[in-house]
Each structure stands twice: as C-alpha cells, then as structure tokens.
Amino acid sequence: MRKIYVSITLILCLGVSVLKAQERIPEVEELLSKMTLEEKIGQLNLLTPGGGVATGSVVSEDVEAKIKAGNVGGVFGVSSPEKVRQAQEIAVKSSRLGIPLLIGSDIIHGYKTTYPIPLGLSSSWDMELIKQGAQMAAKEATADGINWNFSPMVDIARDPRWGRIAEGAGEDPYLGSQIAKAMVEGYQGEDLTLPATMMATVKHMALYGAPEAGRDYNSVDMSRLKMFNEYLPPYKAAVDAGVGSVMTSFNDIDGIPASGNKWLLTDLLRERWGFGGFVVSDYTSVNEMIAHGMGDLQAVSAMAINAGLDMDMVGEGFLTTLKKSVEEGKVSEEQITKATRRILEAKHKLGLLKDPYLYSDESRPEKDILTAENRQLARKAATRSFVLLKKHDNTLPLAKSAKIALVGPLANNKNNMLGTWAPTGNPELSVPILEGIKNVAPKANIQYAKGANISNDTSFAKKVNVFGPRVQIADESPEALLKEALDLAKNSDVIVAVVGEATEMSGEAASRTDITIPDSQKKLINELAKTGKPVVLVLMSGRPLDISEEMSLPVNILQVWHPGVEAGNAVADVLFGDYNPSGKLTNSWPRNVGQIPIHYRMKTTGRPGPESGEFQKFKSNYLDSPNSPLLPFGYGLSYTTFEYTDVKASSGSLNANGSIELSATVTNTGDYDGEEVVQLYIHDKVRSVTPPGKELKGFQKIALKKGESKKVNFKVTAEDLKFYNSQLEYVFEPGEFEFFIAGSSDADFNGSFNLKK
Ligand code: NOJ
C-alpha cells in the first residue's frame, strides 16, 4: 500500500478563506441592525418583471410595489441605464431603508455583441481570448445597467443528448476549470466596484450536466468519488478565482434537490471550499422541490434556507413562508440574518451601497456597446472556435476567385447565427454566411440556393420556434428546393453547404434522442456529394452530433457551432484561409447514441476493450460498435500538418516537493502557417482508487510558421498529480506515471516518470 500525502496547503487555504468570510463590513452590519425580519427576508427575494426570457412558467407580479415595500433584493430582465436608474430610485427613495438592488442577467456568450456559444468558445483552448470575451461582455452589460451575471456555466457534460451541453466547456474537468477561472476573472476583473466589471455566478451547482438519459432537469445519481474527481473541479475553480455568487441546479444529488441540499451548499461549498459569497437558486427551483417530493412550499423554503441557500429566484417561497417558519421555530432568525448579510455584502462589493447609480451612466451604451472593436473580437473568437473535422482532396482553403454554389438552410439565415441563450443579442444584426463570403471574397462568383429546410417536420419546427422563427419551412416542395441547389452545384467549382441544427435545437429544455443531422438536410448532403464536385460542409450545432455517415462521404467538414453576431465574416475568414483553423473538440463525438455517455477519461475496467478495436468475447466492448468515439476529445485538423518528435521527461523521477519537465518538439510540416493546441496527458498506473486511462494535465496553444519547430515544455509537480481518494482527501501517491504529448487525446503513451515520496 502506498503512502498518502494530504495537502497541507488545502488546510491552510481553507483557514484563510474561512477567516475572510467572517470579516464584518461596518456598513452592512449597520444596515442589518436596523432591519426588521420582513426586510431581511425581502433581500432574499429575486424577481423578474418580464422583459427578459422567462425560463419557467411563473413570472413576477407587482414588482414595483414589492420593491417599495422592501420585499425585493434584486431583479433580472431589466436593462438600459434609464430603466435601471428608475428601478434603483424606487428602491432607494421609496423603501424604508433605501437598499439598492442587484440587477442580474444571463449574459452567456456576449451581451449585445454575441460571440460563439460557450461550447464553441471552449474549442479555442485560448484562455486569454475567453477572458477577453468575458471582459467585453462585462463592459457592454454594465454599460446597460447590469451588475450581476448568471455565468459562467461550468457543468461538465458527456451526454450530447442534453441540449445545455451548448452552454458549457465540454467533458473535461481540467480544461473546464481553466475556463471557469478565465471567465470569472474576465467578468469580475480586479475590482468589482469599477463600473465595467460585474459579479459572476458559477452555475449550476452541481452536476447539472449529468442528467439521466440526457433529458433536461432529470435526476442525477453519482458517487462522491466521481463528483470530486470529475464533476466538481470547475465549480471549485470558480470559487477559488473569487466568484461572487453560486447558482444551484435543478437536479437532486444523493436524493436531495440541490437547492435544499445542506451537504452541498454548506458542508462542501462553504465549509470545505471556504466560499464567502452568496448562493442563489435557479428559476423557481425552490418551489420545484415540491414536485421533487420534499413537501409543501413552507417546508421546501425552510429546507432551502437551512441548507444554505441565500436568494430565491422568482418563486417567492422565501418571501411568503419564511416569517411563518421563524415564528414556528422551523428556521432561526440567525439563519435569515446570515443570508441577508451575504446579499448586502455582495451589494457592498459591487459598490452599490456607496453609489446605487454606479451602473446607470446614460452616456455609456453608445461608447461601449456593439463597437467596431467588440465586433472584431467576436469575429476573432468565432474563427478560433471552429474545428476542422475532415479534409478531403485539398479543397480548403478556397480561392477568393472561385465559382461557389452556396447552399443549405443555414447559409443565408440571420435567425440562427447567435446560438442558444443569446436573449440580449439581436439576430437582425448578425452577418449571414452569404454576406460574409461576399465581404471577404468580393471577387468570388457566388450563387445561393436554400436546398433544404432545417427540418420538414412542422410539429418539430413549432417546438423549436419558441423564441422566434428558427426553423422556417419553405413554400416550395423539398424536391424543388433540392433541384435548385443541385442545378447550381453542377455549374460551380466548389459547393459550400451550410447545414446542421437551428439554435433552439440545443440549449435549455432542448434534449434530443437522435443527434444526427435532420433527414431533410442529410438528403441534400448526400446528393451534393454525388455530384463529384468538391464539397465543404459548414456544420452548425450546439452539441456534438452523430455525423458517422457524413464522415464517410468525400467531403470536407468544418464545425462552426453557432458562431455569433459575426458568423458570416468569421466563416469566410476561415474558408478562404485568412485564418487557419485551430480549434480542438472539447467533447468526444460519438459514433451513435448507444455509446453515450462517452468521454476520453474513461477507466480501463478490469477487462479493457481490445486495443485493435476488434470485438473480443468477455472484454468490455460492443457487438455492434467500436468503443472509440467517432472523433476524440482534443481532436481538430488544420490546413497545415504538425509533427511531434522528441517527447521526453527531463528526468526519470520527480520528488514530492520538486518538479519535472515534460517536453516535445512540434514542427509545422505542411504548407501554411498555423496554430496548434499541444496537449499533455498522463496516466497514473497504480493508485488506491481506479485511475482514468488518461487525463489532460496541461495544454499550450502555439503558433508555428510553415516549416518552423518549437520545443514545448510542461512543468509538472506532485500537486498536478493529485486526485481524491476514497476518503475524499486530495492526495498524490508515489509510483509510475505514463504520459504523452500530442495534438489530440487519441495517442499512445510515449514516456514515463516516477513520483517519489
Ligand atoms: C434557468 C436557467 O437554468 C439558468 O441558467 C438561468 O440563469 C435562469 N433560468 C435565469 O434566467
């Protein structure tokens, strides 16, 4: 049995955070001393007067009267400096204590300058870019009066049936943690009282990305070991980065809904992680505990506050029942005071207690929102998010003088460029692909035809069109649409087909059991491939798709997610080679839905699947499919090629308090300058709890000119080799580690080192 080393720094850090959380702020304490029980409960109430997207069946009523009565701590769905000023004036001038409001919003991927969906942005593996995107969103949103953001969403997701996979950073805890940190730092900056920074909310705590069967809002059941090693790290990374608030999830954990789960919200989040901010529920998630089977509204509200939930979003269970629960001894006034203190502390951190109108500067929107600079960043972010999935016959990049047949239901479509959860963006401002191609290649000869509907199914279209016309079924017959596209295709040098999912085919309450491209478009793709002309599929989606069929066709495939407001320009930049694609997948793409959940960090099992991929009886494999995904985590091609040589460790061993350098030489061996995401994976060969077959432990994105080589170093310490053991202690265990450095998770180990005591 190997020895276990518990992190002393963890204990020290915990101590410091707990101390921090206990520091009292005089303005807050003074306010608290003046507050009645009702006024304290009022601060715990978050309402939406409408104007935003209602993500549940309840919308708040009589908001103004409630603010005046001191019954509201924050609102969301209100924007513009004028409206926010009005709301703050009602709170400040008409309520007894004049406490300003938190003004929340969902700014998931850009405010008015919409950048790619988060899953797309994660594929850039570019932390600086992700941070800049968050900074830009904070600048725009605060210019419009918002001081509190319901982002980042960091739920690890390994089930592409789940529509909200679009909102996160994919399947990996290490990458997810880096992204969580970058986003929190981007939104919050160094100083939350600066007018261009806003408070971030990490969500959805916890495990929301692992619902059974990929169905949104479904139950989650998971071992603590899996939670700690695989699903919790990104939430913790956000807490460590100083996130101001945490939002609970809709699901249950160990049989207790997250919004009422004391182990989660108090023992883990506050006591173990030292979180000093406040916890907000998700939209009516306190009330939903009734349907979960936890009792009536009074019981679930008491359960939530006693568990450590501070603010109740929209449901008003706190507002309407907590006083009674205090009178009946079911909730202590002290528990309510604690929650109120946390809300007031947040207002203090944002500078609102000193200046309630800090975010109501009427001159800012024009200067800060949708500027040319912001649009430029959105365009850059989009190009970096694209992943080249398949190259065929050197079709790409295209010549700027080419004769192009541009086809597909997403080729000239403004309604589907922004992606899910972009309610603050305006689809009308987005650049369709047709327009982008004309901008970037004005000399190209471009003919456009729709070719197919996104789906021919009217009842499906109705479900997807809740926020606007995302799936529009043409008056022409599918046959007529197809014929028009094929006629164009036959007279072109190259066919560019923009196909895939409409924006609301992913996102909240948009789970699918079939994750292929809809049949209407498959037909078009197959017919285009038969023409013998070079074909480029520009694929849009909010999730990994099953594209097994398309991968076997003689086509090129560029995955562009939903690229945001600059969609067309960014797609054209990449199609014509002004930017060489460098994105890498942050989810494994399955061969079929039967492989789900699928991810690269799987354990080997006691009967590992055969290396050859050939079926073997009594091994862990399928009769009808290989174990491997269609496209692995970390995968993505470039117009150039990269070669990895000289992969080595600086020494054969590493001491517990020392470090080792793992390195590789990467050479650009192709014909274009390009960027590569160099990835380090390790495998802990023997340890006290079964290890994953491989784990990402580092990555660096580098630029290499044609023919250029660079040595890439990764410094690894014992801290990097830690994991949670069966006592849930964060430890490393001495022994042998294998590693490889490559451009994808799908590579063989080619080095090893020993970790000594
Ligand atoms: C429900 C969603 O789950 C959450 O992510 C969002 O922040 C809230 N609605 C508020 O819109």
mmCIF file of N, CA, C and O and ligand atoms in Angstrom, residues 53-56 76 105-106 108 150-151 153 164 167 203-204 208 216-217 247-248 250 281-283 313-314 421 508, ligand 1:
data_model
loop_
_atom_site.group_PDB
_atom_site.id
_atom_site.type_symbol
_atom_site.label_atom_id
_atom_site.label_comp_id
_atom_site.label_asym_id
_atom_site.label_seq_id
_atom_site.Cartn_x
_atom_site.Cartn_y
_atom_site.Cartn_z
ATOM 1 N N VAL A 53 -35.996 36.632 -20.796
ATOM 2 C CA VAL A 53 -36.567 35.353 -21.193
ATOM 3 C C VAL A 53 -37.060 34.647 -19.933
ATOM 4 O O VAL A 53 -36.306 34.482 -18.987
ATOM 5 N N ALA A 54 -38.325 34.260 -19.899
ATOM 6 C CA ALA A 54 -38.833 33.515 -18.746
ATOM 7 C C ALA A 54 -38.503 32.051 -18.974
ATOM 8 O O ALA A 54 -38.927 31.461 -19.955
ATOM 9 N N THR A 55 -37.724 31.471 -18.086
ATOM 10 C CA THR A 55 -37.327 30.073 -18.290
ATOM 11 C C THR A 55 -38.134 29.140 -17.401
ATOM 12 O O THR A 55 -37.700 28.075 -17.041
ATOM 13 N N GLY A 56 -39.312 29.576 -17.028
ATOM 14 C CA GLY A 56 -40.218 28.743 -16.258
ATOM 15 C C GLY A 56 -41.615 29.259 -16.489
ATOM 16 O O GLY A 56 -41.825 30.212 -17.254
ATOM 17 N N PHE A 76 -34.035 40.741 -12.320
ATOM 18 C CA PHE A 76 -33.343 40.492 -13.589
ATOM 19 C C PHE A 76 -34.328 40.630 -14.729
ATOM 20 O O PHE A 76 -35.545 40.582 -14.518
ATOM 21 N N SER A 105 -28.654 39.326 -14.923
ATOM 22 C CA SER A 105 -28.974 38.974 -16.308
ATOM 23 C C SER A 105 -28.208 37.713 -16.709
ATOM 24 O O SER A 105 -27.214 37.365 -16.079
ATOM 25 N N ASP A 106 -28.691 37.058 -17.748
ATOM 26 C CA ASP A 106 -27.977 35.918 -18.330
ATOM 27 C C ASP A 106 -27.157 36.418 -19.500
ATOM 28 O O ASP A 106 -27.694 36.617 -20.594
ATOM 29 N N ILE A 108 -24.477 35.001 -21.444
ATOM 30 C CA ILE A 108 -23.822 33.692 -21.511
ATOM 31 C C ILE A 108 -22.672 33.704 -22.513
ATOM 32 O O ILE A 108 -21.625 33.121 -22.264
ATOM 33 N N PHE A 150 -25.385 35.832 -14.597
ATOM 34 C CA PHE A 150 -25.615 34.407 -14.317
ATOM 35 C C PHE A 150 -24.724 33.565 -15.234
ATOM 36 O O PHE A 150 -25.199 32.774 -16.058
ATOM 37 N N SER A 151 -23.470 33.719 -15.111
ATOM 38 C CA SER A 151 -22.478 32.999 -15.922
ATOM 39 C C SER A 151 -21.164 33.068 -15.154
ATOM 40 O O SER A 151 -20.974 34.033 -14.407
ATOM 41 N N MET A 153 -21.366 29.084 -16.846
ATOM 42 C CA MET A 153 -21.972 27.780 -16.680
ATOM 43 C C MET A 153 -20.837 26.771 -16.891
ATOM 44 O O MET A 153 -20.224 26.762 -17.951
ATOM 45 N N ARG A 164 -28.200 21.449 -23.078
ATOM 46 C CA ARG A 164 -27.417 22.514 -22.440
ATOM 47 C C ARG A 164 -25.920 22.256 -22.497
ATOM 48 O O ARG A 164 -25.134 23.052 -21.975
ATOM 49 N N GLU A 167 -23.939 25.211 -23.536
ATOM 50 C CA GLU A 167 -23.624 26.349 -22.663
ATOM 51 C C GLU A 167 -22.341 26.192 -21.870
ATOM 52 O O GLU A 167 -21.938 27.094 -21.142
ATOM 53 N N LYS A 203 -22.469 28.368 -12.224
ATOM 54 C CA LYS A 203 -23.672 27.541 -12.188
ATOM 55 C C LYS A 203 -23.434 26.284 -13.007
ATOM 56 O O LYS A 203 -22.484 26.232 -13.783
ATOM 57 N N HIS A 204 -24.253 25.277 -12.849
ATOM 58 C CA HIS A 204 -25.318 25.143 -11.884
ATOM 59 C C HIS A 204 -24.833 24.133 -10.871
ATOM 60 O O HIS A 204 -24.642 22.962 -11.230
ATOM 61 N N TYR A 208 -25.338 19.369 -12.844
ATOM 62 C CA TYR A 208 -26.497 19.524 -13.725
ATOM 63 C C TYR A 208 -26.256 18.898 -15.098
ATOM 64 O O TYR A 208 -27.203 18.518 -15.801
ATOM 65 N N ASP A 216 -33.268 16.983 -20.004
ATOM 66 C CA ASP A 216 -33.058 18.155 -19.154
ATOM 67 C C ASP A 216 -33.899 18.068 -17.888
ATOM 68 O O ASP A 216 -35.029 17.556 -17.903
ATOM 69 N N TYR A 217 -33.337 18.554 -16.807
ATOM 70 C CA TYR A 217 -33.950 18.618 -15.464
ATOM 71 C C TYR A 217 -34.064 17.247 -14.798
ATOM 72 O O TYR A 217 -34.617 17.131 -13.707
ATOM 73 N N MET A 247 -25.012 29.597 -8.340
ATOM 74 C CA MET A 247 -26.422 29.248 -8.584
ATOM 75 C C MET A 247 -26.590 27.744 -8.440
ATOM 76 O O MET A 247 -25.777 26.975 -8.948
ATOM 77 N N THR A 248 -27.672 27.356 -7.767
ATOM 78 C CA THR A 248 -27.921 25.924 -7.596
ATOM 79 C C THR A 248 -28.514 25.343 -8.875
ATOM 80 O O THR A 248 -28.995 26.064 -9.746
ATOM 81 N N PHE A 250 -31.116 22.372 -10.896
ATOM 82 C CA PHE A 250 -32.488 21.863 -10.772
ATOM 83 C C PHE A 250 -32.535 20.429 -10.240
ATOM 84 O O PHE A 250 -33.548 19.996 -9.716
ATOM 85 N N SER A 281 -30.870 30.510 -5.979
ATOM 86 C CA SER A 281 -31.499 29.317 -6.561
ATOM 87 C C SER A 281 -31.572 29.500 -8.069
ATOM 88 O O SER A 281 -31.348 30.593 -8.582
ATOM 89 N N ASP A 282 -31.917 28.436 -8.784
ATOM 90 C CA ASP A 282 -32.272 28.627 -10.186
ATOM 91 C C ASP A 282 -33.759 29.011 -10.228
ATOM 92 O O ASP A 282 -34.452 29.029 -9.201
ATOM 93 N N TYR A 283 -34.226 29.298 -11.418
ATOM 94 C CA TYR A 283 -35.588 29.812 -11.645
ATOM 95 C C TYR A 283 -36.642 28.880 -11.021
ATOM 96 O O TYR A 283 -36.863 27.782 -11.523
ATOM 97 N N MET A 313 -34.930 32.625 -6.489
ATOM 98 C CA MET A 313 -35.200 33.230 -7.796
ATOM 99 C C MET A 313 -36.651 32.999 -8.218
ATOM 100 O O MET A 313 -37.074 31.862 -8.433
ATOM 101 N N VAL A 314 -37.409 34.067 -8.290
ATOM 102 C CA VAL A 314 -38.764 34.139 -8.858
ATOM 103 C C VAL A 314 -39.868 33.431 -8.055
ATOM 104 O O VAL A 314 -41.008 33.889 -8.018
ATOM 105 N N TRP A 421 -29.353 30.803 -25.852
ATOM 106 C CA TRP A 421 -29.054 31.698 -24.729
ATOM 107 C C TRP A 421 -28.327 32.967 -25.153
ATOM 108 O O TRP A 421 -27.262 33.296 -24.609
ATOM 109 N N GLU A 508 -31.543 25.106 -23.261
ATOM 110 C CA GLU A 508 -32.398 24.626 -22.176
ATOM 111 C C GLU A 508 -33.659 23.952 -22.716
ATOM 112 O O GLU A 508 -34.269 24.415 -23.681
HETATM 113 C C1 NOJ B 1 -32.908 28.981 -15.777
HETATM 114 C C2 NOJ B 1 -31.535 28.541 -16.168
HETATM 115 O O1 NOJ B 1 -31.328 27.203 -15.749
HETATM 116 C C3 NOJ B 1 -30.422 29.404 -15.600
HETATM 117 O O2 NOJ B 1 -29.219 29.027 -16.209
HETATM 118 C C4 NOJ B 1 -30.704 30.857 -15.800
HETATM 119 O O3 NOJ B 1 -29.648 31.625 -15.247
HETATM 120 C C5 NOJ B 1 -32.032 31.194 -15.146
HETATM 121 N N1 NOJ B 1 -33.086 30.420 -15.787
HETATM 122 C C6 NOJ B 1 -32.370 32.678 -15.222
HETATM 123 O O4 NOJ B 1 -32.695 33.044 -16.492
#
